[in-house]
Each structure stands twice: as structure tokens, then as C-alpha cells.
Coordinates of N, CA and C in Angstrom, one line a residue:
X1 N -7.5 24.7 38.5 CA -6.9 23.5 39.0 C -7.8 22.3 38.5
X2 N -7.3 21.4 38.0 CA -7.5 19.9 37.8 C -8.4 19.2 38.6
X3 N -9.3 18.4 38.2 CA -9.7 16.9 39.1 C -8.4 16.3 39.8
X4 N -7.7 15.9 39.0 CA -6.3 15.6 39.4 C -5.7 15.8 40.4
X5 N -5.3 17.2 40.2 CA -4.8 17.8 41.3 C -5.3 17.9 42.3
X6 N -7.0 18.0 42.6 CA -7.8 18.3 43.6 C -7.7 16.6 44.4
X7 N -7.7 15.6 43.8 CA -7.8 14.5 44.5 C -6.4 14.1 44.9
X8 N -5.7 14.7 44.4 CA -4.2 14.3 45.1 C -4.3 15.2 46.5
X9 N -4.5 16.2 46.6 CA -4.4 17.3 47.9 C -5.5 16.7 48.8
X10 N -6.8 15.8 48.1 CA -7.6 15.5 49.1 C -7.3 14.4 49.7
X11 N -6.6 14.0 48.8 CA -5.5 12.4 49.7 C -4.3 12.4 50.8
X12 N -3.8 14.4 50.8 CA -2.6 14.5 51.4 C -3.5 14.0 53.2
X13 N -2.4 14.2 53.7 CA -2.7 13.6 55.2 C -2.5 15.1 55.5
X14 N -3.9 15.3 55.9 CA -3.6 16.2 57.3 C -2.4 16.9 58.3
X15 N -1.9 15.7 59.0 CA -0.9 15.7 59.2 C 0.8 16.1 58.2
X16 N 0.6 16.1 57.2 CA 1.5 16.6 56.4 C 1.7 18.1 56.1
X17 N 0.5 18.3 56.5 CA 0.4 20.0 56.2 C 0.5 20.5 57.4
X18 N 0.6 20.0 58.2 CA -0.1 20.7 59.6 C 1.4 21.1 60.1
X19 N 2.4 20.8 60.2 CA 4.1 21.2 60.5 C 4.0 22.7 59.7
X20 N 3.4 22.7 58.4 CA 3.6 24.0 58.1 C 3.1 25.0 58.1
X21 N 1.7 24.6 58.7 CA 0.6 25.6 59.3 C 1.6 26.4 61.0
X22 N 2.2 24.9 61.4 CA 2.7 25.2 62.5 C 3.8 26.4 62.6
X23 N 4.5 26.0 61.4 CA 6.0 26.9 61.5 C 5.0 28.3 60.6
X24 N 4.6 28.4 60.2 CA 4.0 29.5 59.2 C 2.9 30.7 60.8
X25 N 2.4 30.0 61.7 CA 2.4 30.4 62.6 C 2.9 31.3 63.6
X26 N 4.0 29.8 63.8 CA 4.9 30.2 65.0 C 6.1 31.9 64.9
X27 N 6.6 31.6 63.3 CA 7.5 32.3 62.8 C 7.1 33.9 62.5
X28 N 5.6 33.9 62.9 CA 5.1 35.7 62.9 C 4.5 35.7 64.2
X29 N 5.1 34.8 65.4 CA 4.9 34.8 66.6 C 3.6 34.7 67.2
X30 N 2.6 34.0 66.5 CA 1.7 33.3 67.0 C 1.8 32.1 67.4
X31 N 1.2 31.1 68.5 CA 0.9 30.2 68.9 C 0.4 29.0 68.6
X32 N 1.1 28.0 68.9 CA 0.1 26.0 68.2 C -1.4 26.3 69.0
X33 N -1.6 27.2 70.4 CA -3.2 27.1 70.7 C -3.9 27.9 70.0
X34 N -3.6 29.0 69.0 CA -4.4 29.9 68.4 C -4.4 29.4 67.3
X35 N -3.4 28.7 66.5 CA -3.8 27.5 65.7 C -4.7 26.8 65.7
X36 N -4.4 25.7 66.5 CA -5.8 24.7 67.1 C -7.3 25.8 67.4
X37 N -6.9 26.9 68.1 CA -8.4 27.4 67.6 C -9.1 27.7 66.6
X38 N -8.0 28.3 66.2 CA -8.7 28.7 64.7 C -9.3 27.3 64.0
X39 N -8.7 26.1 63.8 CA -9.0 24.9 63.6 C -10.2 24.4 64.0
X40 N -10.5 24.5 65.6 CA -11.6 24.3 66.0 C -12.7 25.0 65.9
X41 N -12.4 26.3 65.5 CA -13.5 27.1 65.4 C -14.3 26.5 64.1
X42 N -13.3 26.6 62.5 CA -13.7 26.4 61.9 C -14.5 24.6 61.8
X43 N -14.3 23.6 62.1 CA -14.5 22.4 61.9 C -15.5 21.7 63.4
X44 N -15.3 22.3 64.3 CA -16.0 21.9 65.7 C -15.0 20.4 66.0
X45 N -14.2 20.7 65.8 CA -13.2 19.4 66.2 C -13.1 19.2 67.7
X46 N -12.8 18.6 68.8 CA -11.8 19.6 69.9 C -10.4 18.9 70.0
X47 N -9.4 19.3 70.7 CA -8.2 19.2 70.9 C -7.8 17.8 70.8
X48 N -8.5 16.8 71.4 CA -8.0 15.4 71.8 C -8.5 14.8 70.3
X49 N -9.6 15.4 69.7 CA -9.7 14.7 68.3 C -8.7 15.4 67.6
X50 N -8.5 16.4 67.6 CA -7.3 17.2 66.5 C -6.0 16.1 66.4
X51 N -5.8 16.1 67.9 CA -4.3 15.6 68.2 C -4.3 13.9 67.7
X52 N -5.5 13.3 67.7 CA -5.6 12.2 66.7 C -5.8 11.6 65.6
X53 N -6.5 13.0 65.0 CA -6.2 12.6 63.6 C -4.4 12.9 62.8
X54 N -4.0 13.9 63.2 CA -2.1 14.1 63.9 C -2.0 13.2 63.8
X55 N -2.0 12.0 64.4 CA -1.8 10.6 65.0 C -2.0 10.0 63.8
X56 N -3.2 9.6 63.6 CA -4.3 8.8 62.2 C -3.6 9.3 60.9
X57 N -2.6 10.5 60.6 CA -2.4 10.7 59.2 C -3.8 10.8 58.2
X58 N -4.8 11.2 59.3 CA -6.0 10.9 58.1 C -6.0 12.3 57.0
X59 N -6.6 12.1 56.1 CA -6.3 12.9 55.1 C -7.0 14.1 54.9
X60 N -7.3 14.8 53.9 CA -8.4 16.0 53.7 C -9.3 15.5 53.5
X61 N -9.7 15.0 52.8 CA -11.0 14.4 52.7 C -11.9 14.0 54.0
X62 N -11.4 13.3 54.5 CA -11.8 12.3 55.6 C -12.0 13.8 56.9
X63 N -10.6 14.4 57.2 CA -10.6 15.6 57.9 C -12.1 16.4 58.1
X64 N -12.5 16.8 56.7 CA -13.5 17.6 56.9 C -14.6 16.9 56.5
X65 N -14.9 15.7 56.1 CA -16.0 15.0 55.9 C -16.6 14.2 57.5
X66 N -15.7 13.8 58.2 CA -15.7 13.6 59.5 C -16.1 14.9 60.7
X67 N -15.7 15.9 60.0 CA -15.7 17.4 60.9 C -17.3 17.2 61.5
X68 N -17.4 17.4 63.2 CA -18.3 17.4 63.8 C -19.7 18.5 63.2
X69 N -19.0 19.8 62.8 CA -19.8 20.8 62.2 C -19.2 22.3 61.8
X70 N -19.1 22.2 60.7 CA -18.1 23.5 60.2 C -19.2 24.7 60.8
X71 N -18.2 25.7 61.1 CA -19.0 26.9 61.7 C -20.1 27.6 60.3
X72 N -21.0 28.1 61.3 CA -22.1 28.6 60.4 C -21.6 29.9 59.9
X73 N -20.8 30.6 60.4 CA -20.0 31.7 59.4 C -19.3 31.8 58.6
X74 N -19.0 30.3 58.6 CA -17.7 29.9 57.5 C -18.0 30.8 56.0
X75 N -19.0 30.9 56.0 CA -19.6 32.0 54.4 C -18.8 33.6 54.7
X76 N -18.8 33.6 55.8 CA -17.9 34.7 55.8 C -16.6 35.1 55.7
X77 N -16.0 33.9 55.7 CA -14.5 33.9 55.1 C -14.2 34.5 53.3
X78 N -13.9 35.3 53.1 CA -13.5 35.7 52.1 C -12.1 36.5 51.8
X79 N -12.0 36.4 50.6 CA -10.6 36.7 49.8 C -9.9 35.8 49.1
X80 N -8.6 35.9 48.9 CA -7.5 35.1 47.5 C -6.7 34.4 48.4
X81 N -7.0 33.2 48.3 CA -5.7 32.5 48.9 C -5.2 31.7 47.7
X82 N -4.2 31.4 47.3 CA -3.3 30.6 46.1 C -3.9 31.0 44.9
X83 N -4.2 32.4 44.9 CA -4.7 32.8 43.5 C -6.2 32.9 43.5
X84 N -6.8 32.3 43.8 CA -8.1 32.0 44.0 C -9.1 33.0 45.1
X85 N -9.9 32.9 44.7 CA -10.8 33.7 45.4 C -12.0 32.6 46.4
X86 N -11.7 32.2 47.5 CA -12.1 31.3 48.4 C -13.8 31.5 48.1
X87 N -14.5 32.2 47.9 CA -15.9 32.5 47.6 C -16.5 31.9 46.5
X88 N -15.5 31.9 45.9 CA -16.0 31.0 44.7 C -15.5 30.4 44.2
X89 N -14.6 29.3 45.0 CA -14.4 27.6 44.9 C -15.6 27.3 44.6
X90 N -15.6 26.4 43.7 CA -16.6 25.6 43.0 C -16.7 23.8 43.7
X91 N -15.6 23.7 43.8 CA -15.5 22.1 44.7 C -15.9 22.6 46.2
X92 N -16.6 21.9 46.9 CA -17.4 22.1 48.5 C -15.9 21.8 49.1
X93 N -15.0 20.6 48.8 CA -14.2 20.1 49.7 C -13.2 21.0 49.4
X94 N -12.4 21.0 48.5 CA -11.3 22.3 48.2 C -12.1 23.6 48.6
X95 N -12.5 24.1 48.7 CA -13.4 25.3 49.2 C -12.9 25.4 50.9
X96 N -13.5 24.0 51.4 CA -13.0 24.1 52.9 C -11.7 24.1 53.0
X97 N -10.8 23.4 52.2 CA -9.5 23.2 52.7 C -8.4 24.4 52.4
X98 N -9.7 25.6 51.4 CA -8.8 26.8 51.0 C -9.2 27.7 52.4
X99 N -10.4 27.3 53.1 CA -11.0 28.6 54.3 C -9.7 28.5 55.4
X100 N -9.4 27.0 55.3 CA -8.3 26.6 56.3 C -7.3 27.0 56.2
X101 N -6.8 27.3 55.0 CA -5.5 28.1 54.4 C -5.7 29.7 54.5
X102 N -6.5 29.9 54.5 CA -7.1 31.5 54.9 C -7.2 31.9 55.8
X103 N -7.8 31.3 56.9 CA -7.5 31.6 58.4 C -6.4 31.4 59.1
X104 N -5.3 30.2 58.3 CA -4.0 29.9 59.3 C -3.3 31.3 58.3
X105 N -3.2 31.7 56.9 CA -2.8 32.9 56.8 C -3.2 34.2 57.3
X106 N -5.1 34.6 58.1 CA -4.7 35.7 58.5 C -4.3 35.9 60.0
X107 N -3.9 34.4 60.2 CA -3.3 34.5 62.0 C -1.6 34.6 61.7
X108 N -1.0 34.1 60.5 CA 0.1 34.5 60.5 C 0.3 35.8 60.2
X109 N -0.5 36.5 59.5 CA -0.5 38.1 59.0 C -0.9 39.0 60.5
X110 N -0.8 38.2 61.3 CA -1.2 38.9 62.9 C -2.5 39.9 63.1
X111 N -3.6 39.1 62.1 CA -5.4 39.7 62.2 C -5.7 39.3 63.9
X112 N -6.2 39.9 64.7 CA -6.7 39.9 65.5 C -7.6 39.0 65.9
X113 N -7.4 37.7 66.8 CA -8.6 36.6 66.7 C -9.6 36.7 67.0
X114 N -10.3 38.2 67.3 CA -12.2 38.3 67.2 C -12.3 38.4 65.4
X115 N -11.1 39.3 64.9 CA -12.0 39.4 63.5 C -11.7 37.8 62.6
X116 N -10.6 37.1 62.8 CA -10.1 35.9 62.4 C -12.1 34.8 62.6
X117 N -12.5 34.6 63.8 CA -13.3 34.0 64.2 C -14.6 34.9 63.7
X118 N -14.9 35.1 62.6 CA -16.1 35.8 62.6 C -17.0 35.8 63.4
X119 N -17.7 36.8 63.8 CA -18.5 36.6 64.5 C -20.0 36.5 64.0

């Protein structure tokens, strides 16, 4: 993937993706609160800030550059999400925004939230 492309997805709003994390969830019958945790786990956000950047439209960039403190296991997220092998993103910011697409995919694959939440 491109500069290009990478600065256009770090421009998306948050919010624009987040309906499909939601339905991509809900539809293998997991929950918006095991969502938001997974969310919070990884970024140290909590709920009332989640639910305002929702609000804010703020983007990826801003999302995880603002993030209180990405979990210290986040190195343990590994595998292929969109082709890619999350371990070895080379951009820090698409890197995060692929761990995020990794974890809301293995809560929709119905992974169990001790091993989702590394410990």
C-alpha cells in the first residue's frame, strides 16, 4: 500500500468505521460492550471518551495519537489481516489501525476474550 492510500485511511473518521466493526460484531453474536473492550483494552481509552470521539468524527490519526496508552502487549497481536501480516507493518500508525482490525476480527471469529486480550 501507498503513502496515499495510508493518508487517506488516516484521515477516515473513526466514526465511519466504527458501524462496521459494530455490525461485523454483532452479526457472529457478539456485543457493542466486548467491542468497546476490546477497544479499550487496546488504546486505554474509557467509554465516555470512546463515545466522543463517535461524536467528534475524529479520525485515525488523531484516534490513536491521542490514545491515553496502547497496551503493552499490543506486540503480541499477530497474524494477516487485509493481506498483511500485522507484525510487520512498517508504518507505526497503520500498524495500530491494522491490530484494531485484528482484534474486532478475532471477536467476530468468536476467540475467547482472555485469549483476544493478551495477557
Amino acid at each position: 500500500m501507498n503513502e496515499k492510500n495510508y493518508n487517506r485511511i488516516f484521515k477516515m473518521s473513526f466514526a465511519s468505521v466504527y458501524p462496521h466493526y459494530v455490525t461485523k460484531v454483532e452479526k457472529k453474536g457478539r456485543t457493542i460492550a466486548e467491542l468497546h473492550e476490546v477497544i479499550v483494552w487496546l488504546t486505554g481509552y474509557d467509554e465516555a471518551t470512546l463515545h466522543k470521539i463517535i461524536a467528534d468524527k475524529t479520525n485515525f490519526e488523531d484516534f490513536f495519537k491521542n490514545a491515553p496508552q496502547l497496551h503493552p502487549n499490543v506486540s503480541k497481536i499477530t497474524g494477516v489481516i487485509c493481506g498483511c501480516r500485522v507484525e510487520e507493518i512498517e508504518n507505526p500508525l497503520m500498524q495500530k489501525i491494522r491490530y484494531l482490525d485484528k482484534l474486532v476480527d478475532e471477536l467476530a471469529k468468536g476467540k475467547v476474550m482472555e485469549k483476544i486480550l493478551r495477557p
